[in-house]
Coordinates of C-alpha atoms in Angstrom, one line a residue:
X1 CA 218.5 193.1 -37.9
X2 CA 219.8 191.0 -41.1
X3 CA 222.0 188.7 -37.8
X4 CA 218.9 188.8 -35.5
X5 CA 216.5 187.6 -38.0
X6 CA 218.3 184.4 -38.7
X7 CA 218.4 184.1 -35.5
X8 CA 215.0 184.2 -34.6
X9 CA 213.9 182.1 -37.0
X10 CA 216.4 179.2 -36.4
X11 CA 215.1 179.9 -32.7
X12 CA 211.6 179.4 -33.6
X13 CA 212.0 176.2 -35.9
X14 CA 214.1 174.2 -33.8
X15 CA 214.4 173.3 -29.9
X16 CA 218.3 174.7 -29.1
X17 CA 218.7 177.2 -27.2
X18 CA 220.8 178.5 -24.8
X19 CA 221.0 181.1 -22.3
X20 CA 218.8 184.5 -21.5
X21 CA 218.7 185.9 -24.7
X22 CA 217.8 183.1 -26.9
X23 CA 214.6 182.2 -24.4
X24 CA 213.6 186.0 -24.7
X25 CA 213.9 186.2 -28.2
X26 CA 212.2 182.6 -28.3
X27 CA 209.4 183.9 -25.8
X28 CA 208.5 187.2 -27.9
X29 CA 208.1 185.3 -31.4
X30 CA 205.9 182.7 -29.6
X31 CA 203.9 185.5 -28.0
X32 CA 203.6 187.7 -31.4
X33 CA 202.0 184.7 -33.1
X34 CA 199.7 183.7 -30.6
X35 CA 198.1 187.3 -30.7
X36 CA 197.9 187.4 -33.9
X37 CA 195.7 183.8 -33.6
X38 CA 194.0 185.7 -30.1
X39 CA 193.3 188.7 -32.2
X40 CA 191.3 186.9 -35.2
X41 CA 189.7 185.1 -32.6
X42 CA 188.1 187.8 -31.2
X43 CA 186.7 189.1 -34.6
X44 CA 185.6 185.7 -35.2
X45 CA 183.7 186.6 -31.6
X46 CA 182.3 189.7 -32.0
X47 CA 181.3 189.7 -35.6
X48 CA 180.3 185.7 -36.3
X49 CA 179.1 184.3 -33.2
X50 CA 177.9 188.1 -31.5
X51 CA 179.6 187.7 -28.3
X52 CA 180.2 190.8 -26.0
X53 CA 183.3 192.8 -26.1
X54 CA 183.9 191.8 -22.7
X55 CA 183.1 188.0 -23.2
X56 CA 185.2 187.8 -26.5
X57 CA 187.9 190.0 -24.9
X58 CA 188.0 187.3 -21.9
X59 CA 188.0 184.3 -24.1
X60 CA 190.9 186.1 -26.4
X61 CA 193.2 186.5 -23.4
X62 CA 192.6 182.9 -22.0
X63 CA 193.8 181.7 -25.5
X64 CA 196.4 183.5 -25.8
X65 CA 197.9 182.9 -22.5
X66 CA 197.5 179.2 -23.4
X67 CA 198.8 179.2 -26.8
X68 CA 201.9 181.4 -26.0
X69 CA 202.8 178.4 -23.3
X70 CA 202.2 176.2 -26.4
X71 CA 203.9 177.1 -28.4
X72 CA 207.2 178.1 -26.3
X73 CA 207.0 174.5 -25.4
X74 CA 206.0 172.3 -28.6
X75 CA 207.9 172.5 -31.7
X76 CA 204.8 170.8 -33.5
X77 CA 202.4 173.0 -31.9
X78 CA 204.2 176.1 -33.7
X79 CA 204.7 174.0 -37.2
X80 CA 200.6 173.8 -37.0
X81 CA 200.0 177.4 -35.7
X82 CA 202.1 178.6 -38.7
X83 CA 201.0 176.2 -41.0
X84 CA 197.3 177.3 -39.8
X85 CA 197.8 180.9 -40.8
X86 CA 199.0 179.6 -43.9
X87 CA 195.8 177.4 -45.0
X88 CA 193.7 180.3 -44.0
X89 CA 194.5 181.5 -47.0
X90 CA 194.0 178.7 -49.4
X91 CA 191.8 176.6 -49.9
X92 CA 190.3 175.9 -46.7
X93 CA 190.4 179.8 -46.2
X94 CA 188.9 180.4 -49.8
X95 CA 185.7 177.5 -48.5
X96 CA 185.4 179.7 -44.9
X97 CA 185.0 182.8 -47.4
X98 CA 182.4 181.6 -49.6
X99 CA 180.4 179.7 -46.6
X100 CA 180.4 183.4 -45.5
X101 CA 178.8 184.6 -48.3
X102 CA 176.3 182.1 -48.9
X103 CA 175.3 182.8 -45.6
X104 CA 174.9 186.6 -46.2
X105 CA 172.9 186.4 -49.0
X106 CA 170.6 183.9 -47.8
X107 CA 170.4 186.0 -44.7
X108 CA 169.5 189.4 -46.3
X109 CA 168.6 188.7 -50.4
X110 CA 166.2 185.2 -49.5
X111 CA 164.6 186.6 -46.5
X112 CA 163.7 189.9 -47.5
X113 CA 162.4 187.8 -51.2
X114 CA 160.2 185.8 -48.5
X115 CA 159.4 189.2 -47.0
X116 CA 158.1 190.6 -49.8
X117 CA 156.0 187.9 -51.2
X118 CA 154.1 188.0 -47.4
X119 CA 153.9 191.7 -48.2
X120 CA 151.7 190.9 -51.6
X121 CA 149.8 188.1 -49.9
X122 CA 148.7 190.9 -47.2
X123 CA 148.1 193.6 -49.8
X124 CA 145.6 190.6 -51.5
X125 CA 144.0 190.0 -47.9
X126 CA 143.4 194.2 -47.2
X127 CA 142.1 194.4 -50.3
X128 CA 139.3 191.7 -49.9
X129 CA 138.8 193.0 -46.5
X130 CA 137.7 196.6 -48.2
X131 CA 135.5 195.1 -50.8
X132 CA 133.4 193.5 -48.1
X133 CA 132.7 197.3 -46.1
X134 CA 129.5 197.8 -48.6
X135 CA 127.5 199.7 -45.9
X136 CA 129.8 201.6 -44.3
X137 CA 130.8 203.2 -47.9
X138 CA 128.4 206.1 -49.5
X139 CA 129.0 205.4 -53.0
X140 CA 128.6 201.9 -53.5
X141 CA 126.7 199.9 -55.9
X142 CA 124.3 198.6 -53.1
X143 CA 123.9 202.1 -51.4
X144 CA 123.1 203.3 -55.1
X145 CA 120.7 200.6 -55.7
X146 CA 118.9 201.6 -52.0
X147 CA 118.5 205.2 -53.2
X148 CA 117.0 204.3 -56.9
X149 CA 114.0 202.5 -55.1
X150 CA 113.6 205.0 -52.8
X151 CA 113.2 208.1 -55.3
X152 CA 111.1 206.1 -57.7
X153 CA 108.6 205.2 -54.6
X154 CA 108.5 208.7 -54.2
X155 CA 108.0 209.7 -57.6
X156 CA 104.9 206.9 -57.7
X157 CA 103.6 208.7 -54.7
X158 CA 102.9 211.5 -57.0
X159 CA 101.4 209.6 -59.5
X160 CA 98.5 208.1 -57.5
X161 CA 97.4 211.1 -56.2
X162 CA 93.7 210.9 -58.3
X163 CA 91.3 214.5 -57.5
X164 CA 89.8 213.7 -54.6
X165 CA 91.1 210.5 -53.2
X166 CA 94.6 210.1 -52.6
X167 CA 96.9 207.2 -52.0
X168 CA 99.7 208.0 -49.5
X169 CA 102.6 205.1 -50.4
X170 CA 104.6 204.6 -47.2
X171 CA 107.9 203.2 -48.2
X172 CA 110.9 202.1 -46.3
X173 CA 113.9 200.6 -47.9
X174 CA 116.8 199.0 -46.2
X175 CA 119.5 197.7 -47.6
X176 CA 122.6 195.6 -45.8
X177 CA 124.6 192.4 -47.4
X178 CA 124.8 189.4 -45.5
X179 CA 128.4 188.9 -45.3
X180 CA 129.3 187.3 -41.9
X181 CA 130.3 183.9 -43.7
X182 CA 132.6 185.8 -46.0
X183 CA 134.0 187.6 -43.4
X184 CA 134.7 184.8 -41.4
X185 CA 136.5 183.0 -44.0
X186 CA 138.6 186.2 -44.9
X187 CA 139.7 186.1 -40.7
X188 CA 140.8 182.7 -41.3
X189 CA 142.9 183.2 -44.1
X190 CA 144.2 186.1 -42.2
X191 CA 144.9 184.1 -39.1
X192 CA 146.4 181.4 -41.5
X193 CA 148.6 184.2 -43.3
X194 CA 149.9 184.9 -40.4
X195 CA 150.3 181.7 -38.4
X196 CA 152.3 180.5 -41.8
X197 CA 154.6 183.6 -41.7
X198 CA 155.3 183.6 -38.2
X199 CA 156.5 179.8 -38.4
X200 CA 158.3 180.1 -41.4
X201 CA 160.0 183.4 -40.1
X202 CA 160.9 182.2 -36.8
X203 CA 162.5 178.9 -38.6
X204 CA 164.5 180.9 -40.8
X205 CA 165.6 182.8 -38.1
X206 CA 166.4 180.1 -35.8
X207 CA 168.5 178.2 -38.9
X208 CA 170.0 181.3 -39.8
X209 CA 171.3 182.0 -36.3
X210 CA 172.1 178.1 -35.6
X211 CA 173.9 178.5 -39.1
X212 CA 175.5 182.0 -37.8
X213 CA 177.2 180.7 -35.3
X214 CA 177.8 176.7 -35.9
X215 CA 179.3 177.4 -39.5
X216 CA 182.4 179.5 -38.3
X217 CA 183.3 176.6 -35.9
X218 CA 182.6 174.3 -38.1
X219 CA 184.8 175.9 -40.7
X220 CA 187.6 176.1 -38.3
X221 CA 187.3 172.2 -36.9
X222 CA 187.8 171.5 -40.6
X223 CA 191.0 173.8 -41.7
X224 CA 192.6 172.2 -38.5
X225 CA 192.1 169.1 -39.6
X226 CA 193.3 169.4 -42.7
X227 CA 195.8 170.8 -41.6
X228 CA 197.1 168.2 -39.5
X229 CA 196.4 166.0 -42.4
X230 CA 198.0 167.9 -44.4
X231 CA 201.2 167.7 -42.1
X232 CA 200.7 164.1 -41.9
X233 CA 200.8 163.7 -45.7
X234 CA 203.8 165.5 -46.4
X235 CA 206.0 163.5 -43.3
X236 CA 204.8 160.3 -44.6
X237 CA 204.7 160.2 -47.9
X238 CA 207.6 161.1 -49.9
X239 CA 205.3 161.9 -53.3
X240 CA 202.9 164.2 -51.9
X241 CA 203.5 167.5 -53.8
X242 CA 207.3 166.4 -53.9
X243 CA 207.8 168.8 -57.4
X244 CA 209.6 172.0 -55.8
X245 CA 213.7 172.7 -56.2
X246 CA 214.1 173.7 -52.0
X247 CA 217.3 175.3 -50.8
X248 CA 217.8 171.9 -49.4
X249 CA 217.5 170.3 -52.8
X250 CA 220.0 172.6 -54.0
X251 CA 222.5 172.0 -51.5
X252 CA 221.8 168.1 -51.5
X253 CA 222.6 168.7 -55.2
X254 CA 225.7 170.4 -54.6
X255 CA 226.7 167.5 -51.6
X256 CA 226.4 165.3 -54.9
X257 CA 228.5 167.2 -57.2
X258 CA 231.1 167.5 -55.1
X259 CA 231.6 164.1 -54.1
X260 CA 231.7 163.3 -58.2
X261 CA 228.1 161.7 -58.0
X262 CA 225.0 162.3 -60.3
X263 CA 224.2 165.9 -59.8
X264 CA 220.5 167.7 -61.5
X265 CA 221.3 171.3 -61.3
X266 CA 220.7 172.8 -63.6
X267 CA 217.3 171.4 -64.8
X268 CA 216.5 171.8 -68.1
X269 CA 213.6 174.1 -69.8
X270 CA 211.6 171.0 -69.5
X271 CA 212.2 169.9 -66.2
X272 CA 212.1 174.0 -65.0
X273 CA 208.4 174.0 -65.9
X274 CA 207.8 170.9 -64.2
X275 CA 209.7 171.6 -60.8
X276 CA 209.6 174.7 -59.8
X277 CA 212.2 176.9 -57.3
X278 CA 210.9 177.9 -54.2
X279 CA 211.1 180.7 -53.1
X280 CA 210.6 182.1 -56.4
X281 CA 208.2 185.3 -57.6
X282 CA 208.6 184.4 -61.0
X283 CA 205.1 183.1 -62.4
X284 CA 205.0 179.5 -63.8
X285 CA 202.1 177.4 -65.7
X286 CA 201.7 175.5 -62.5
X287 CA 201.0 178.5 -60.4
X288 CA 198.4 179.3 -63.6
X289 CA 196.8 175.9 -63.0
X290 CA 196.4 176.3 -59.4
X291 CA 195.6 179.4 -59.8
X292 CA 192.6 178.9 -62.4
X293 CA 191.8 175.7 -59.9
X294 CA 191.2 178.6 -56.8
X295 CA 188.8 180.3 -58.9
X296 CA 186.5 178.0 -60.5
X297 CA 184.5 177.2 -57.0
X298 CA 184.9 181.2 -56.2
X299 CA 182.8 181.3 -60.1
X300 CA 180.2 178.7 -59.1
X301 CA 179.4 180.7 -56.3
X302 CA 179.5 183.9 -57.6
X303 CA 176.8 182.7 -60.1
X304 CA 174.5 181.0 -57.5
X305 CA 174.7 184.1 -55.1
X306 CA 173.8 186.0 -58.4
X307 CA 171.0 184.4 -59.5
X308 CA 169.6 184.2 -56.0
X309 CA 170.3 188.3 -55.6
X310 CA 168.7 188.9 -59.0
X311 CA 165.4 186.8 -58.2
X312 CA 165.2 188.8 -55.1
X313 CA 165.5 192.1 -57.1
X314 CA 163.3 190.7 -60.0
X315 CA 160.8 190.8 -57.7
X316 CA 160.9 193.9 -56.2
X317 CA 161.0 195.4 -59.5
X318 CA 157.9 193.6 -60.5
X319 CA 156.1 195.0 -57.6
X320 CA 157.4 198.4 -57.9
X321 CA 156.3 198.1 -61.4
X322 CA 152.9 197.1 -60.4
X323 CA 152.4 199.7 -57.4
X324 CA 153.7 202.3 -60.2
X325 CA 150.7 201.3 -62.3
X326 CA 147.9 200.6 -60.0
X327 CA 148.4 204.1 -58.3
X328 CA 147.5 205.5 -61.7
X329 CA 143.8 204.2 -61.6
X330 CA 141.4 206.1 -60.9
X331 CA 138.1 205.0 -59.2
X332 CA 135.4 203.9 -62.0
X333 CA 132.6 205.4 -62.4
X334 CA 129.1 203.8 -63.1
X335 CA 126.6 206.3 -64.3
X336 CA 123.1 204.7 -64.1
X337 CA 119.6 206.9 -66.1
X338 CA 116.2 205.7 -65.0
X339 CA 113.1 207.5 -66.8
X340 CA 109.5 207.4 -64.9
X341 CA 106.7 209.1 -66.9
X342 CA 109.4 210.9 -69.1
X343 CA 111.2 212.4 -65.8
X344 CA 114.8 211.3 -65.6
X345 CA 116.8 210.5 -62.6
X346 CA 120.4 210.1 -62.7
X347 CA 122.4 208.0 -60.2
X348 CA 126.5 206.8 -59.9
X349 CA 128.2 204.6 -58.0
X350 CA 132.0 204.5 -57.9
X351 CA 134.3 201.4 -58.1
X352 CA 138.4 201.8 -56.5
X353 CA 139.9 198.6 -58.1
X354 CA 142.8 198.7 -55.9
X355 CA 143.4 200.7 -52.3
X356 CA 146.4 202.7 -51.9
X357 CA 146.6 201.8 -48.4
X358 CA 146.5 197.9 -49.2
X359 CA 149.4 198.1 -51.8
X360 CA 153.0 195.7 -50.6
X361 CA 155.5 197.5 -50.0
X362 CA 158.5 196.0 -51.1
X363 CA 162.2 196.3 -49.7
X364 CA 165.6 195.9 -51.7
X365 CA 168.7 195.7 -49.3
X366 CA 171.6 196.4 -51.4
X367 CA 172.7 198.8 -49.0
X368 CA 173.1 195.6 -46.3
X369 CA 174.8 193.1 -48.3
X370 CA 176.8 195.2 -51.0
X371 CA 179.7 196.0 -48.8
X372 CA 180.3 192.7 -47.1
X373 CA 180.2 190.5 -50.1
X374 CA 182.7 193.3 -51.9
X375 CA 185.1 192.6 -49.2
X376 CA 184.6 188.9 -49.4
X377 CA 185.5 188.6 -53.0
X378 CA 188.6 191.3 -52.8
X379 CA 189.8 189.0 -50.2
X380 CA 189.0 186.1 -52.8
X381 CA 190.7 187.6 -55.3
X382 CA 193.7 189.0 -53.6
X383 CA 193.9 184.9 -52.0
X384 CA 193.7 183.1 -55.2
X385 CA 196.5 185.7 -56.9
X386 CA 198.7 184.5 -53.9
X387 CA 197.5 181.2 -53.4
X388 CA 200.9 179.3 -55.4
X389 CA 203.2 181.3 -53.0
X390 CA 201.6 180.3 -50.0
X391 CA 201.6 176.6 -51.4
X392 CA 205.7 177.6 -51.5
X393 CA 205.4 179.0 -47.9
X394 CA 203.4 175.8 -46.4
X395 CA 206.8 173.5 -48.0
X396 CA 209.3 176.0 -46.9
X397 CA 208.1 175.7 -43.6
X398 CA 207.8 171.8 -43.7
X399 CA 211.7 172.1 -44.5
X400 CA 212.4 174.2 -41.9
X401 CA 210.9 172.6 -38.9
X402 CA 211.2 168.8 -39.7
X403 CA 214.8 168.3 -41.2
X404 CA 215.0 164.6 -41.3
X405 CA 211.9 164.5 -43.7
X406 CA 212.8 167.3 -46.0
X407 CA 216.2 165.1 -46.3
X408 CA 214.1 162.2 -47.2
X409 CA 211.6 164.0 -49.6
X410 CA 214.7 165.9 -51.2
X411 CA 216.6 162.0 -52.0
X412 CA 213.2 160.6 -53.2
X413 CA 213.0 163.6 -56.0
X414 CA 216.4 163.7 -56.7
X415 CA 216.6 160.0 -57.6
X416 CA 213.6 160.7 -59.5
X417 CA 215.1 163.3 -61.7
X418 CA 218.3 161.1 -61.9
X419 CA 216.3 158.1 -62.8
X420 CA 214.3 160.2 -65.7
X421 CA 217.3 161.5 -67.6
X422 CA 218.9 157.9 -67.1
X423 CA 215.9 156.6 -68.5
X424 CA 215.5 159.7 -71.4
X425 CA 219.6 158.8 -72.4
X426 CA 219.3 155.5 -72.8
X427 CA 215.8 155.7 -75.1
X428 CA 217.9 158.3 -77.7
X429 CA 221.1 155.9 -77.5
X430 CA 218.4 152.9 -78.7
X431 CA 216.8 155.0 -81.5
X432 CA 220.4 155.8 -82.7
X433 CA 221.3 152.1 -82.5
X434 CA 218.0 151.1 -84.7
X435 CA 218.6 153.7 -86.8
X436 CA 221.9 152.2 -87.5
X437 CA 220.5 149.0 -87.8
X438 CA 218.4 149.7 -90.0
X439 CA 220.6 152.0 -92.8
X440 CA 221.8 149.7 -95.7
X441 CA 224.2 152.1 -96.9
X442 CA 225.7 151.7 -93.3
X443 CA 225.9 148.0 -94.2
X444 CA 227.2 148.1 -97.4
X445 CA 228.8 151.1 -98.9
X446 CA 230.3 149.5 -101.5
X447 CA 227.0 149.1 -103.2
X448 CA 225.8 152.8 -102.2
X449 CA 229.0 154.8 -103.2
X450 CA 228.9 158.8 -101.8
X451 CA 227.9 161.0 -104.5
X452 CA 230.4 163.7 -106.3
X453 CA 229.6 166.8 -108.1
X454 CA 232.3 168.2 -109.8
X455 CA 234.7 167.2 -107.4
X456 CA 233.0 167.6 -104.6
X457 CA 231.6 164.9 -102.1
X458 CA 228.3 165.1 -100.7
X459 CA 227.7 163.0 -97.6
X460 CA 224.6 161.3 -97.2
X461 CA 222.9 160.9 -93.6
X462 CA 223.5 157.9 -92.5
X463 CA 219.9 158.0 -90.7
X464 CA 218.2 158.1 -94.0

């Protein structure tokens, strides 16, 4: 395995080979990778863009039928499928992640906040609709006004009645409340309640399903472009992130020792922190700056999807809150006294401020988006941790595949580090020269004789 491996990869980065086995062994890494790129594909299918298993399934096959021939074919096509994989899980990774999660909470926390303000608008509508039923109820205030005319009518029937002659009082009361203008305007608002939800739900829908679906591809038309960019960068120009100590630094190092040129190795403390060896596990304060670089967008998202997620449950705790409450009135009672000829009569009416059956219902999903955005910043966390070594892998790989410019990029930093400590000797030989310059007692000892103390000499600095 520790011969084959070699092997493989020398197979895999380069265009030689020769006879049976090496195409095999060619053919099966090429094959490997492009299901691994088929398989994330279909997940990217089924889950993102809600394609059928047997649709995604098709589509997987296709591409990986294609991208196997590819790749056996193309040695640049393999540099980009690797170096793909690779960016997945930087920065253009880290962006896909948090589109993700934008997504998802604008998608569950926003709508169901939009939900449950329609909810309190309804509860306002069914409650004006029940204040308008006045006939239909037995206790209210109009009904109880009806039946104190009608008992005192009866009780001034009684009253006329004089010996002989009597006065019958025929008396009729009807009440009813002319409400049909009210009512019309209340099925208005209710048709316009509605109308307005309906629209606004079905554009949210429609931009969160356009946004469902066009995001992922969008997000992948990007991270192959900058990939290819990023390809294009490093062949071209020798500086772009030209600070790492390769194995092909090292043994262009040694190629200069031996031949009795300027060598580097080994770098000082200094220059260690500033160009670091790849591959290497040991932490440096680079990785620390890209590190803390990963996470600052990953923070400014965390607190925006927080502050939308707590205004959604702010909200539903203020109408739980209120629902709590208002199911703890009870219905107000009005007693009314009326005295005619010192005999009382007592009426009530009741008044329910709120109905029971008109209170929102509110909704809090944190069963819905709890688990998704957990995974999403595990997979954050666990990418920014790792994201300096995958830096190291996307350069090891550059090295591997394209020799001639890691022989160029390797030149322009050695030079570099030559030309630094040429330029670092010759600054401490010309502060020793003006210091030298400089000393009188240098100049002229005779005037500045060395010191003795009992017999002994004591030599001055000459730099003071």
């Amino acid at each position: 395995m520790g011969s084959v491996l070699p092997h493989l990869v020398r197979l895999f980065t380069t265009d030689h080979r020769s006879g049976c086995r090496d195409i095999s062994l060619h053919l099966l890494s090429c094959l490997l990778l492009s299901l691994l790129l088929g398989f994330l594909l279909l997940l990217g299918l089924l889950y993102s863009l809600q394609y059928s298993l047997q649709v995604s399934g098709i589509i997987s096959g296709c591409t990986v039928l294609l991208l196997t021939s590819a790749l056996f074919v193309s040695q640049r096509v393999r540099c980009f499928a690797l170096l793909f994989l690779v960016s997945c899980a930087l920065q253009q990774g880290r962006n896909l992640l948090l589109a993700a999660g934008i997504g998802l909470v604008l998608l569950w926390n926003v709508g169901n906040t939009f939900r449950n303000l329609q909810s309190v608008a309804q509860s306002i509508v069914c409650n004006l609709k029940t204040q308008l039923q006045v006939q239909e109820l037995p206790s209210s205030p109009l009904q109880t006004q009806v039946n104190m005319i009608r008992r005192t009518c009866d009780r001034m029937s009684n009253f006329f009645e004089l010996g002989v002659v009597s006065f019958s009082v025929d008396t009729r009361v009807d009440g009813y409340a002319e409400s049909d203008e009210a009512r019309e305007k209340l099925q208005e608002a209710t048709q316009m309640l509605n109308a307005t939800a309906e629209k606004a739900e079905a554009i949210y829908d429609a931009v969160s399903s356009v946004g469902s679906r066009v995001t992922p591809g969008i997000g992948v038309l990007v991270l192959a472009l900058m990939t290819v960019l990023f390809l294009k960068m490093c062949r071209q120009n020798k500086r772009f992130l030209n600070s790492y100590i390769t194995p092909a630094f090292v043994r262009y190092d040694e190629q200069q020792r031996s031949e009795g040129r300027p060598h580097v190795l080994p770098l000082t403390k200094k220059e260690a922190k500033r160009y670091p060896s790849v591959p290497s596990a040991r932490p440096t304060l680079s990785d620390g700056q890209s590190i803390l670089m990963f996470f600052l967008p990953v923070v400014v998202h965390l607190l925006t999807w927080s502050a939308l997620i707590g205004l959604d449950a702010l909200l539903y705790w203020i109408i739980q809150t209120v629902n709590r409450h208002m199911r703890q009135f009870r219905p107000i009672e009005v007693p009314l006294k009326v005295s005619l000829n010192g005999a009382p009569m007592a009426f009530f009416y009741s008044i329910e401020m709120f109905k029971k059956e008109c209170l929102p219902q509110p909704t809090f999903l944190l069963s819905e988006w709890l688990a998704p955005l957990s995974v999403i910043l595990v997979v954050l966390a666990i990418m920014g941790l790792l994201s300096p070594k995958f830096l190291q892998a996307k350069m090891l790989l550059i090295e591997k595949f394209y020799d001639d410019c890691s022989a160029d990029r390797v030149q322009h930093l050695h030079a570099k580090i030559v030309r630094k400590r040429s330029k670092k000797k010759l600054r401490a030989l010309k502060s020793t020269l003006v210091s030298y310059a400089t000393n009188v007692k240098f100049w002229f000892p005779i005037f500045f004789p060395n010191k003795t103390v009992d017999g002994l000499q004591l030599h001055e600095n000459p730099r003071l």
